[in-house]
Amino acid sequence: KNGLNKYVQQELKTFLHQPDNPASIPHNQIHHIEEDSIGTIWLSTANGIATYNYQGDEFTLISRNIAYSSIKVEGGILFGGDNFILRYDYRFKNIERIYLMPEESTKNPIAYRIQRLIPWKKNKVLVGTRQKGVYIYDTATHSFTPFITTHRSLLMSLYATSNGQVYTSHYGSGL
């Protein structure tokens, strides 16, 4: 909860939330940082997703949603939240929310928290949830398909090899 630190050569700059400054970082608790394919730095904080403007050393709030993972895709970037993916479209500069499970059917959306987004095959992304298994997200149809449905314990890590093998690590359960 100490804001964002930027290291440039020998200099350290710390960005902290300033309640009276809308161009400050949205919150001091950072969940995730990603640089997209066009060089924009995105960060997810406890108060939403923002982009960083290098020239002005300032931030622009894009969404009040919280993300825990992200992945670059053709034409945009995906963010994983509690039971949803946010898709930011570069061309239209907008965000679309795509639910993993119907919102009304999930009593505990944190169990469906998207911890990891991993490239899989053409137009496919592996979606690792906190406790509800691994899904395949189709970036063309915006649909989810169950892939690994075992619900052992908290997902700690997810990895896909170049030849298609998938590894998961769960809390207290090993690889």
Coordinates of N, CA, C and O in Angstrom, one line a residue:
K1 N 0.8 -1.2 0.0 CA 0.0 0.0 0.0 C 0.9 1.3 0.0 O 0.5 2.3 0.6
N2 N 2.0 1.1 -0.7 CA 2.9 2.3 -0.7 C 3.0 2.9 -2.0 O 4.0 3.5 -2.4
G3 N 2.0 2.9 -2.8 CA 2.0 3.6 -4.1 C 2.8 2.8 -5.2 O 3.0 1.6 -5.1
L4 N 3.2 3.6 -6.1 CA 3.9 3.1 -7.3 C 5.3 3.7 -7.3 O 5.4 4.9 -7.2
N5 N 6.4 2.9 -7.4 CA 7.7 3.4 -7.5 C 8.2 3.3 -9.0 O 8.0 2.2 -9.6
K6 N 8.8 4.3 -9.5 CA 9.4 4.3 -10.8 C 10.9 4.6 -10.7 O 11.3 5.6 -10.1
Y7 N 11.7 3.6 -11.2 CA 13.1 3.7 -11.2 C 13.6 4.1 -12.6 O 13.3 3.4 -13.6
V8 N 14.3 5.2 -12.7 CA 14.9 5.6 -14.0 C 16.4 5.9 -13.7 O 16.7 6.9 -13.0
Q9 N 17.3 5.1 -14.2 CA 18.7 5.2 -14.0 C 19.0 5.2 -12.5 O 18.7 4.3 -11.8
Q10 N 19.4 6.3 -11.9 CA 19.7 6.4 -10.5 C 18.6 7.1 -9.7 O 18.8 7.3 -8.5
E11 N 17.5 7.4 -10.3 CA 16.5 8.2 -9.7 C 15.3 7.3 -9.3 O 14.9 6.4 -10.1
L12 N 14.7 7.5 -8.1 CA 13.5 6.9 -7.7 C 12.4 7.9 -7.5 O 12.6 8.9 -6.8
K13 N 11.3 7.6 -8.1 CA 10.1 8.5 -8.0 C 9.0 7.7 -7.5 O 8.7 6.6 -8.0
T14 N 8.3 8.2 -6.4 CA 7.2 7.5 -5.8 C 5.9 8.2 -6.1 O 5.9 9.5 -5.9
F15 N 4.9 7.5 -6.6 CA 3.6 8.1 -6.9 C 2.6 7.7 -5.8 O 2.5 6.5 -5.6
L16 N 2.0 8.6 -5.1 CA 1.0 8.3 -4.1 C -0.3 8.9 -4.5 O -0.3 10.0 -5.1
H17 N -1.4 8.3 -4.0 CA -2.7 8.8 -4.2 C -2.9 10.2 -3.5 O -2.5 10.3 -2.3
Q18 N -3.4 11.2 -4.2 CA -3.7 12.5 -3.6 C -5.2 12.7 -3.9 O -5.6 12.9 -5.0
P19 N -6.0 12.6 -2.8 CA -7.4 12.7 -2.9 C -7.9 13.9 -3.7 O -9.0 13.8 -4.4
D20 N -7.2 15.1 -3.6 CA -7.7 16.3 -4.3 C -7.2 16.4 -5.7 O -7.4 17.4 -6.4
N21 N -6.4 15.4 -6.2 CA -5.8 15.5 -7.5 C -6.3 14.3 -8.4 O -5.9 13.2 -8.2
P22 N -7.2 14.6 -9.3 CA -7.8 13.5 -10.2 C -6.7 12.9 -11.1 O -7.0 11.8 -11.6
A23 N -5.6 13.5 -11.3 CA -4.5 12.9 -12.1 C -3.5 12.1 -11.3 O -2.5 11.7 -11.9
S24 N -3.8 12.0 -10.0 CA -2.9 11.1 -9.2 C -3.2 9.7 -9.4 O -4.3 9.3 -9.9
I25 N -2.4 8.8 -8.9 CA -2.7 7.4 -8.9 C -4.0 7.1 -8.1 O -4.2 7.8 -7.1
P26 N -4.9 6.2 -8.6 CA -6.2 6.1 -8.0 C -6.2 5.6 -6.5 O -7.1 5.8 -5.8
H27 N -5.1 4.8 -6.2 CA -5.0 4.2 -4.8 C -3.6 3.8 -4.6 O -2.9 3.5 -5.6
N28 N -3.2 3.7 -3.4 CA -1.8 3.3 -3.1 C -1.6 1.8 -3.1 O -0.4 1.3 -3.1
Q29 N -2.6 1.0 -3.1 CA -2.5 -0.4 -3.2 C -2.6 -0.9 -4.7 O -3.6 -0.7 -5.3
I30 N -1.5 -1.4 -5.2 CA -1.3 -1.8 -6.6 C -1.5 -3.3 -6.6 O -0.9 -4.1 -5.9
H31 N -2.5 -3.8 -7.5 CA -2.7 -5.2 -7.7 C -1.9 -5.8 -8.9 O -1.5 -6.9 -8.9
H32 N -1.8 -4.9 -9.9 CA -1.2 -5.5 -11.2 C -0.7 -4.3 -12.0 O -1.3 -3.3 -12.1
I33 N 0.4 -4.6 -12.7 CA 1.0 -3.6 -13.7 C 1.3 -4.4 -15.0 O 1.7 -5.5 -15.0
E34 N 1.0 -3.7 -16.1 CA 1.2 -4.3 -17.4 C 1.5 -3.2 -18.4 O 0.9 -2.1 -18.4
E35 N 2.4 -3.5 -19.3 CA 2.7 -2.6 -20.5 C 2.1 -3.3 -21.7 O 2.3 -4.4 -22.0
D36 N 1.2 -2.5 -22.4 CA 0.5 -3.1 -23.6 C 1.4 -3.1 -24.8 O 2.5 -2.6 -24.8
S37 N 0.8 -3.5 -25.9 CA 1.6 -3.6 -27.2 C 1.9 -2.3 -27.8 O 2.7 -2.2 -28.7
I38 N 1.2 -1.2 -27.4 CA 1.5 0.1 -27.9 C 2.3 1.0 -26.9 O 2.4 2.2 -27.1
G39 N 2.8 0.4 -25.8 CA 3.7 1.1 -24.9 C 3.0 1.8 -23.7 O 3.6 2.5 -23.0
T40 N 1.7 1.6 -23.6 CA 1.0 2.2 -22.5 C 1.1 1.4 -21.2 O 1.0 0.1 -21.3
I41 N 1.4 2.0 -20.1 CA 1.5 1.3 -18.8 C 0.1 1.4 -18.2 O -0.5 2.4 -18.0
W42 N -0.4 0.2 -17.8 CA -1.7 0.1 -17.2 C -1.4 -0.4 -15.8 O -0.5 -1.2 -15.5
L43 N -2.2 0.1 -14.8 CA -2.1 -0.5 -13.5 C -3.5 -0.6 -12.9 O -4.4 0.2 -13.1
S44 N -3.6 -1.7 -12.1 CA -4.9 -1.9 -11.4 C -4.6 -1.6 -9.9 O -3.7 -2.2 -9.3
T45 N -5.4 -0.8 -9.3 CA -5.3 -0.5 -7.9 C -6.6 -0.9 -7.2 O -7.5 -1.4 -7.8
A46 N -6.6 -0.7 -5.9 CA -7.8 -1.0 -5.1 C -8.9 -0.1 -5.4 O -10.0 -0.3 -4.9
N47 N -8.7 0.9 -6.3 CA -9.8 1.9 -6.6 C -10.0 1.9 -8.1 O -10.6 2.9 -8.6
G48 N -9.5 0.9 -8.9 CA -9.7 0.9 -10.3 C -8.5 0.8 -11.2 O -7.3 0.8 -10.7
I49 N -8.7 0.8 -12.5 CA -7.6 0.6 -13.5 C -7.3 2.0 -14.1 O -8.2 2.8 -14.4
A50 N -6.0 2.3 -14.2 CA -5.6 3.6 -14.8 C -4.4 3.4 -15.7 O -3.8 2.3 -15.7
T51 N -4.2 4.4 -16.6 CA -3.0 4.4 -17.4 C -2.1 5.5 -16.9 O -2.5 6.5 -16.3
Y52 N -0.8 5.3 -17.2 CA 0.2 6.3 -16.8 C 0.6 7.1 -18.0 O 0.9 6.6 -19.1
N53 N 0.7 8.4 -17.9 CA 1.1 9.4 -18.9 C 2.6 9.8 -18.6 O 2.8 10.5 -17.6
Y54 N 3.5 9.3 -19.4 CA 4.9 9.6 -19.2 C 5.2 11.1 -19.2 O 6.0 11.6 -18.3
Q55 N 4.7 11.8 -20.1 CA 5.0 13.2 -20.3 C 4.6 14.1 -19.1 O 5.3 14.9 -18.6
G56 N 3.4 13.8 -18.6 CA 2.9 14.6 -17.5 C 3.1 14.0 -16.1 O 2.7 14.6 -15.1
D57 N 3.7 12.8 -16.1 CA 3.8 12.0 -14.8 C 2.5 12.0 -14.1 O 2.4 12.3 -12.9
E58 N 1.4 11.6 -14.8 CA 0.1 11.6 -14.3 C -0.7 10.4 -14.7 O -0.2 9.7 -15.6
F59 N -1.8 10.1 -14.1 CA -2.6 8.9 -14.4 C -4.0 9.3 -14.8 O -4.5 10.3 -14.4
T60 N -4.6 8.4 -15.7 CA -6.0 8.6 -16.1 C -6.7 7.4 -15.7 O -6.4 6.2 -16.1
L61 N -7.8 7.6 -14.9 CA -8.6 6.5 -14.5 C -9.5 6.0 -15.6 O -10.2 6.8 -16.3
I62 N -9.4 4.7 -16.0 CA -10.1 4.2 -17.1 C -11.4 3.4 -16.6 O -12.4 3.5 -17.3
S63 N -11.3 2.8 -15.5 CA -12.4 2.0 -15.0 C -12.3 1.9 -13.4 O -11.2 1.8 -12.9
R64 N -13.4 1.8 -12.8 CA -13.4 1.6 -11.3 C -13.4 0.2 -10.9 O -13.3 -0.2 -9.8
N65 N -13.3 -0.7 -11.9 CA -13.2 -2.2 -11.7 C -11.8 -2.5 -11.3 O -10.8 -1.8 -11.7
I66 N -11.6 -3.5 -10.5 CA -10.3 -4.0 -10.0 C -9.9 -5.2 -10.8 O -10.7 -6.1 -11.0
A67 N -8.7 -5.3 -11.3 CA -8.1 -6.4 -12.0 C -7.0 -7.0 -11.3 O -6.2 -6.3 -10.6
Y68 N -6.8 -8.3 -11.5 CA -5.7 -9.1 -10.9 C -4.8 -9.7 -11.9 O -3.8 -10.3 -11.5
S69 N -5.1 -9.6 -13.1 CA -4.3 -10.2 -14.2 C -4.6 -9.4 -15.5 O -5.6 -8.7 -15.6
S70 N -3.7 -9.6 -16.5 CA -4.0 -9.0 -17.8 C -3.2 -9.7 -18.9 O -2.3 -10.5 -18.6
I71 N -3.6 -9.5 -20.1 CA -2.9 -10.1 -21.2 C -3.1 -9.2 -22.5 O -4.2 -8.7 -22.7
K72 N -2.1 -9.1 -23.3 CA -2.3 -8.3 -24.5 C -2.9 -9.2 -25.6 O -2.5 -10.4 -25.7
V73 N -3.9 -8.7 -26.3 CA -4.5 -9.5 -27.4 C -4.6 -8.5 -28.6 O -4.4 -7.3 -28.5
E74 N -4.9 -9.1 -29.7 CA -5.0 -8.3 -30.9 C -6.1 -7.2 -30.8 O -7.2 -7.5 -30.4
G75 N -5.7 -6.0 -31.0 CA -6.6 -4.9 -30.9 C -6.9 -4.4 -29.5 O -7.8 -3.5 -29.4
G76 N -6.3 -4.9 -28.5 CA -6.6 -4.4 -27.1 C -5.8 -5.2 -26.0 O -4.8 -5.8 -26.3
I77 N -6.4 -5.1 -24.9 CA -5.8 -5.7 -23.7 C -7.0 -6.3 -22.8 O -8.1 -5.6 -22.8
L78 N -6.8 -7.4 -22.2 CA -7.8 -8.0 -21.4 C -7.3 -7.9 -19.9 O -6.1 -8.1 -19.6
F79 N -8.3 -7.7 -19.0 CA -8.0 -7.6 -17.6 C -8.9 -8.7 -16.9 O -10.1 -8.7 -17.2
G80 N -8.4 -9.4 -15.9 CA -9.1 -10.4 -15.2 C -9.6 -9.9 -13.8 O -8.7 -9.4 -13.1
G81 N -10.9 -9.9 -13.6 CA -11.4 -9.4 -12.3 C -12.2 -10.5 -11.6 O -12.0 -11.7 -11.8
D82 N -13.1 -10.2 -10.7 CA -13.9 -11.1 -9.9 C -15.0 -11.6 -10.8 O -16.1 -10.9 -10.9
N83 N -14.9 -12.7 -11.5 CA -15.9 -13.3 -12.3 C -16.1 -12.6 -13.6 O -17.1 -12.7 -14.3
F84 N -15.2 -11.8 -14.1 CA -15.3 -11.1 -15.4 C -13.9 -10.8 -16.0 O -12.9 -10.8 -15.3
I85 N -14.0 -10.6 -17.3 CA -12.9 -10.1 -18.1 C -13.3 -8.7 -18.6 O -14.4 -8.6 -19.0
L86 N -12.4 -7.8 -18.5 CA -12.6 -6.5 -19.1 C -11.8 -6.5 -20.3 O -10.6 -6.8 -20.3
R87 N -12.4 -6.1 -21.5 CA -11.7 -6.0 -22.7 C -11.6 -4.5 -23.1 O -12.7 -3.9 -23.4
Y88 N -10.4 -4.0 -23.2 CA -10.2 -2.6 -23.6 C -9.9 -2.7 -25.1 O -9.0 -3.4 -25.5
D89 N -10.7 -1.9 -25.9 CA -10.5 -1.9 -27.4 C -9.8 -0.6 -27.7 O -10.2 0.5 -27.4
Y90 N -8.6 -0.8 -28.4 CA -7.8 0.4 -28.8 C -8.5 1.3 -29.7 O -8.4 2.5 -29.6
R91 N -9.2 0.7 -30.7 CA -9.8 1.5 -31.8 C -10.9 2.3 -31.2 O -11.0 3.5 -31.5
F92 N -11.8 1.8 -30.4 CA -12.9 2.5 -29.9 C -12.7 3.2 -28.5 O -13.5 3.9 -28.0
K93 N -11.5 2.8 -27.9 CA -11.2 3.4 -26.6 C -12.3 3.2 -25.6 O -12.7 4.1 -24.8
N94 N -12.8 1.9 -25.5 CA -13.8 1.6 -24.5 C -13.5 0.3 -23.9 O -12.7 -0.5 -24.4
I95 N -14.2 0.0 -22.8 CA -14.1 -1.2 -22.0 C -15.4 -2.0 -22.1 O -16.5 -1.4 -21.9
E96 N -15.3 -3.3 -22.3 CA -16.5 -4.1 -22.3 C -16.3 -5.2 -21.2 O -15.2 -5.7 -21.1
R97 N -17.3 -5.4 -20.4 CA -17.3 -6.4 -19.4 C -17.9 -7.7 -19.9 O -19.0 -7.7 -20.4
I98 N -17.1 -8.8 -19.8 CA -17.6 -10.1 -20.2 C -17.6 -11.1 -19.0 O -16.5 -11.3 -18.4
Y99 N -18.7 -11.6 -18.5 CA -18.8 -12.4 -17.4 C -18.4 -13.8 -17.7 O -18.8 -14.4 -18.7
L100 N -17.6 -14.4 -16.8 CA -17.3 -15.8 -16.8 C -18.5 -16.7 -16.6 O -18.8 -17.6 -17.4
M101 N -19.2 -16.4 -15.5 CA -20.4 -17.1 -15.2 C -21.5 -16.0 -15.1 O -21.2 -14.8 -14.8
P102 N -22.8 -16.3 -15.3 CA -23.8 -15.3 -15.2 C -23.7 -14.7 -13.8 O -23.6 -15.4 -12.8
E103 N -23.7 -13.3 -13.7 CA -23.5 -12.6 -12.5 C -24.5 -13.1 -11.4 O -24.0 -13.2 -10.2
E104 N -25.7 -13.3 -11.7 CA -26.7 -13.7 -10.7 C -26.5 -15.1 -10.2 O -27.0 -15.5 -9.1
S105 N -25.7 -15.9 -10.9 CA -25.5 -17.3 -10.4 C -24.3 -17.5 -9.5 O -24.1 -18.6 -9.0
T106 N -23.5 -16.5 -9.3 CA -22.3 -16.7 -8.5 C -22.6 -16.0 -7.1 O -22.6 -14.8 -7.0
K107 N -22.7 -16.9 -6.1 CA -22.8 -16.4 -4.8 C -21.5 -15.8 -4.2 O -21.5 -14.9 -3.3
N108 N -20.4 -16.3 -4.7 CA -19.1 -15.9 -4.3 C -18.2 -15.5 -5.5 O -17.4 -16.4 -6.0
P109 N -18.3 -14.3 -6.0 CA -17.5 -13.9 -7.2 C -16.0 -14.0 -7.0 O -15.3 -14.2 -7.9
I110 N -15.5 -13.9 -5.7 CA -14.1 -14.0 -5.5 C -13.6 -15.4 -5.8 O -12.5 -15.5 -6.3
A111 N -14.4 -16.4 -5.7 CA -14.0 -17.8 -6.1 C -13.7 -17.9 -7.6 O -12.9 -18.6 -8.0
Y112 N -14.4 -17.0 -8.3 CA -14.2 -16.9 -9.8 C -13.2 -15.8 -10.2 O -13.1 -15.4 -11.3
R113 N -12.4 -15.3 -9.2 CA -11.4 -14.3 -9.5 C -10.4 -14.8 -10.5 O -9.9 -15.9 -10.4
I114 N -10.2 -14.0 -11.5 CA -9.3 -14.4 -12.6 C -7.9 -14.0 -12.2 O -7.5 -12.9 -12.3
Q115 N -7.2 -15.0 -11.7 CA -5.8 -14.8 -11.2 C -4.8 -14.8 -12.3 O -3.8 -14.0 -12.2
R116 N -5.0 -15.6 -13.4 CA -4.0 -15.6 -14.5 C -4.7 -15.7 -15.8 O -5.7 -16.3 -16.0
L117 N -4.1 -15.0 -16.8 CA -4.5 -15.0 -18.2 C -3.3 -15.4 -19.0 O -2.3 -14.7 -18.9
I118 N -3.3 -16.5 -19.7 CA -2.2 -17.1 -20.4 C -2.5 -17.3 -21.8 O -3.6 -17.9 -22.2
P119 N -1.6 -16.9 -22.8 CA -1.9 -17.2 -24.2 C -1.9 -18.7 -24.4 O -1.1 -19.4 -23.8
W120 N -2.8 -19.1 -25.2 CA -3.0 -20.5 -25.4 C -2.9 -20.9 -26.9 O -1.8 -21.3 -27.3
K121 N -3.9 -20.7 -27.7 CA -3.8 -21.0 -29.1 C -4.4 -19.8 -29.8 O -4.7 -18.8 -29.2
K122 N -4.4 -19.8 -31.2 CA -4.9 -18.6 -31.9 C -6.3 -18.3 -31.4 O -7.2 -19.1 -31.3
N123 N -6.5 -17.0 -31.0 CA -7.7 -16.5 -30.4 C -8.2 -17.2 -29.2 O -9.4 -17.1 -28.8
K124 N -7.3 -17.8 -28.5 CA -7.7 -18.5 -27.2 C -6.7 -18.1 -26.1 O -5.5 -17.9 -26.3
V125 N -7.3 -17.9 -24.9 CA -6.6 -17.5 -23.7 C -7.0 -18.5 -22.6 O -8.2 -18.7 -22.4
L126 N -6.0 -19.0 -21.8 CA -6.3 -19.8 -20.6 C -6.7 -18.8 -19.5 O -5.9 -17.8 -19.3
V127 N -7.7 -19.1 -18.8 CA -8.2 -18.2 -17.7 C -8.2 -19.1 -16.4 O -9.0 -20.0 -16.3
G128 N -7.2 -18.7 -15.6 CA -7.1 -19.4 -14.3 C -7.9 -18.7 -13.2 O -7.5 -17.5 -12.9
T129 N -8.9 -19.3 -12.6 CA -9.6 -18.7 -11.5 C -9.1 -19.1 -10.2 O -8.3 -20.1 -10.0
R130 N -9.4 -18.3 -9.2 CA -8.9 -18.5 -7.9 C -9.3 -19.9 -7.3 O -8.4 -20.6 -6.8
Q131 N -10.5 -20.3 -7.5 CA -11.0 -21.6 -6.9 C -11.9 -22.4 -7.8 O -12.2 -23.6 -7.5
K132 N -12.2 -21.9 -9.0 CA -13.2 -22.6 -9.8 C -12.6 -23.2 -11.1 O -13.3 -23.3 -12.1
G133 N -11.4 -23.5 -11.1 CA -10.8 -24.2 -12.3 C -10.2 -23.3 -13.3 O -10.1 -22.1 -13.1
V134 N -9.9 -23.9 -14.5 CA -9.3 -23.2 -15.6 C -10.3 -23.2 -16.8 O -10.9 -24.3 -17.0
Y135 N -10.5 -22.1 -17.5 CA -11.4 -22.0 -18.6 C -10.6 -21.6 -19.8 O -9.5 -21.1 -19.7
I136 N -11.1 -21.8 -21.0 CA -10.6 -21.2 -22.2 C -11.5 -20.1 -22.7 O -12.7 -20.3 -22.8
Y137 N -10.9 -18.9 -22.9 CA -11.7 -17.8 -23.4 C -11.4 -17.6 -24.9 O -10.2 -17.6 -25.3
D138 N -12.4 -17.5 -25.7 CA -12.3 -17.3 -27.1 C -12.4 -15.8 -27.4 O -13.4 -15.3 -27.2
T139 N -11.3 -15.2 -27.8 CA -11.3 -13.8 -28.0 C -12.2 -13.3 -29.2 O -12.6 -12.2 -29.3
A140 N -12.5 -14.3 -30.1 CA -13.3 -13.9 -31.3 C -14.8 -14.0 -30.9 O -15.6 -13.1 -31.4
T141 N -15.2 -15.0 -30.1 CA -16.6 -15.1 -29.8 C -17.0 -14.6 -28.4 O -18.2 -14.6 -28.1
H142 N -16.0 -14.3 -27.6 CA -16.1 -13.8 -26.3 C -16.9 -14.8 -25.4 O -17.7 -14.5 -24.6
S143 N -16.5 -16.1 -25.6 CA -17.2 -17.2 -24.8 C -16.1 -17.9 -24.0 O -14.9 -17.9 -24.4
F144 N -16.6 -18.6 -23.0 CA -15.8 -19.4 -22.1 C -16.1 -20.9 -22.2 O -17.3 -21.2 -22.3
T145 N -15.1 -21.7 -22.2 CA -15.3 -23.2 -22.1 C -14.6 -23.7 -21.0 O -13.4 -23.4 -20.8
P146 N -15.2 -24.6 -20.1 CA -14.4 -25.2 -19.0 C -13.3 -26.1 -19.6 O -13.4 -26.7 -20.6
F147 N -12.1 -26.0 -18.9 CA -11.0 -26.8 -19.4 C -10.5 -27.7 -18.3 O -10.4 -28.9 -18.5
I148 N -10.2 -27.2 -17.1 CA -9.8 -28.0 -16.0 C -10.8 -27.7 -14.9 O -10.8 -26.5 -14.4
T149 N -11.6 -28.6 -14.5 CA -12.7 -28.3 -13.6 C -12.5 -28.8 -12.2 O -13.4 -28.7 -11.4
T150 N -11.3 -29.3 -11.9 CA -11.1 -29.8 -10.5 C -11.0 -28.5 -9.6 O -10.4 -27.5 -10.0
H151 N -11.5 -28.6 -8.4 CA -11.6 -27.5 -7.5 C -10.8 -27.9 -6.2 O -11.4 -28.2 -5.2
R152 N -9.5 -28.0 -6.3 CA -8.7 -28.5 -5.2 C -8.6 -27.4 -4.1 O -9.1 -27.5 -3.0
S153 N -7.8 -26.4 -4.4 CA -7.6 -25.3 -3.5 C -7.3 -24.0 -4.3 O -7.4 -24.0 -5.5
L154 N -6.8 -23.0 -3.6 CA -6.5 -21.8 -4.3 C -5.4 -22.0 -5.4 O -4.4 -22.5 -5.2
L155 N -5.7 -21.4 -6.6 CA -4.7 -21.4 -7.7 C -3.6 -20.5 -7.4 O -3.9 -19.3 -7.1
M156 N -2.4 -20.9 -7.4 CA -1.2 -20.1 -7.2 C -0.5 -19.7 -8.5 O 0.0 -18.6 -8.6
S157 N -0.5 -20.7 -9.4 CA 0.2 -20.4 -10.7 C -0.4 -21.2 -11.8 O -0.9 -22.3 -11.5
L158 N -0.3 -20.7 -13.0 CA -0.7 -21.4 -14.2 C 0.3 -21.1 -15.3 O 0.7 -20.0 -15.5
Y159 N 0.6 -22.2 -16.0 CA 1.6 -22.0 -17.1 C 1.3 -23.0 -18.2 O 0.9 -24.1 -18.0
A160 N 1.5 -22.5 -19.5 CA 1.3 -23.3 -20.7 C 2.6 -23.3 -21.5 O 3.1 -22.3 -21.7
T161 N 3.0 -24.5 -21.8 CA 4.3 -24.6 -22.6 C 4.0 -24.4 -24.1 O 2.8 -24.4 -24.5
S162 N 5.0 -24.2 -24.8 CA 4.9 -23.9 -26.3 C 4.3 -25.1 -27.0 O 3.7 -25.0 -28.1
N163 N 4.4 -26.3 -26.4 CA 3.8 -27.5 -27.1 C 2.5 -27.9 -26.5 O 2.0 -29.0 -26.8
G164 N 1.8 -27.0 -25.7 CA 0.5 -27.2 -25.3 C 0.3 -27.9 -24.0 O -0.9 -28.2 -23.6
Q165 N 1.3 -28.2 -23.2 CA 1.1 -28.8 -21.9 C 0.8 -27.6 -20.9 O 1.3 -26.5 -21.0
V166 N -0.1 -28.0 -20.0 CA -0.6 -27.0 -19.0 C -0.2 -27.4 -17.6 O -0.4 -28.6 -17.2
Y167 N 0.4 -26.5 -16.9 CA 0.8 -26.8 -15.5 C 0.0 -25.9 -14.6 O -0.1 -24.7 -14.9
T168 N -0.5 -26.4 -13.5 CA -1.1 -25.6 -12.4 C -0.5 -25.9 -11.1 O 0.0 -27.0 -10.9
S169 N -0.5 -24.9 -10.2 CA 0.0 -25.1 -8.9 C -1.1 -24.5 -8.0 O -1.5 -23.4 -8.2
H170 N -1.5 -25.4 -7.0 CA -2.5 -25.0 -6.0 C -1.9 -24.9 -4.6 O -1.1 -25.7 -4.3
Y171 N -2.4 -24.0 -3.9 CA -2.0 -23.9 -2.5 C -2.1 -25.2 -1.7 O -3.1 -25.8 -1.6
G172 N -0.9 -25.6 -1.2 CA -0.9 -26.8 -0.4 C -1.0 -28.1 -1.2 O -1.0 -29.2 -0.7
S173 N -1.0 -28.0 -2.6 CA -1.2 -29.2 -3.4 C 0.0 -29.5 -4.4 O -0.1 -30.4 -5.2
G174 N 1.0 -28.7 -4.4 CA 2.1 -28.9 -5.3 C 1.8 -28.6 -6.7 O 0.8 -27.9 -7.1
L175 N 2.6 -29.1 -7.6 CA 2.5 -28.9 -9.1 C 1.6 -29.9 -9.7 O 1.7 -31.1 -9.4

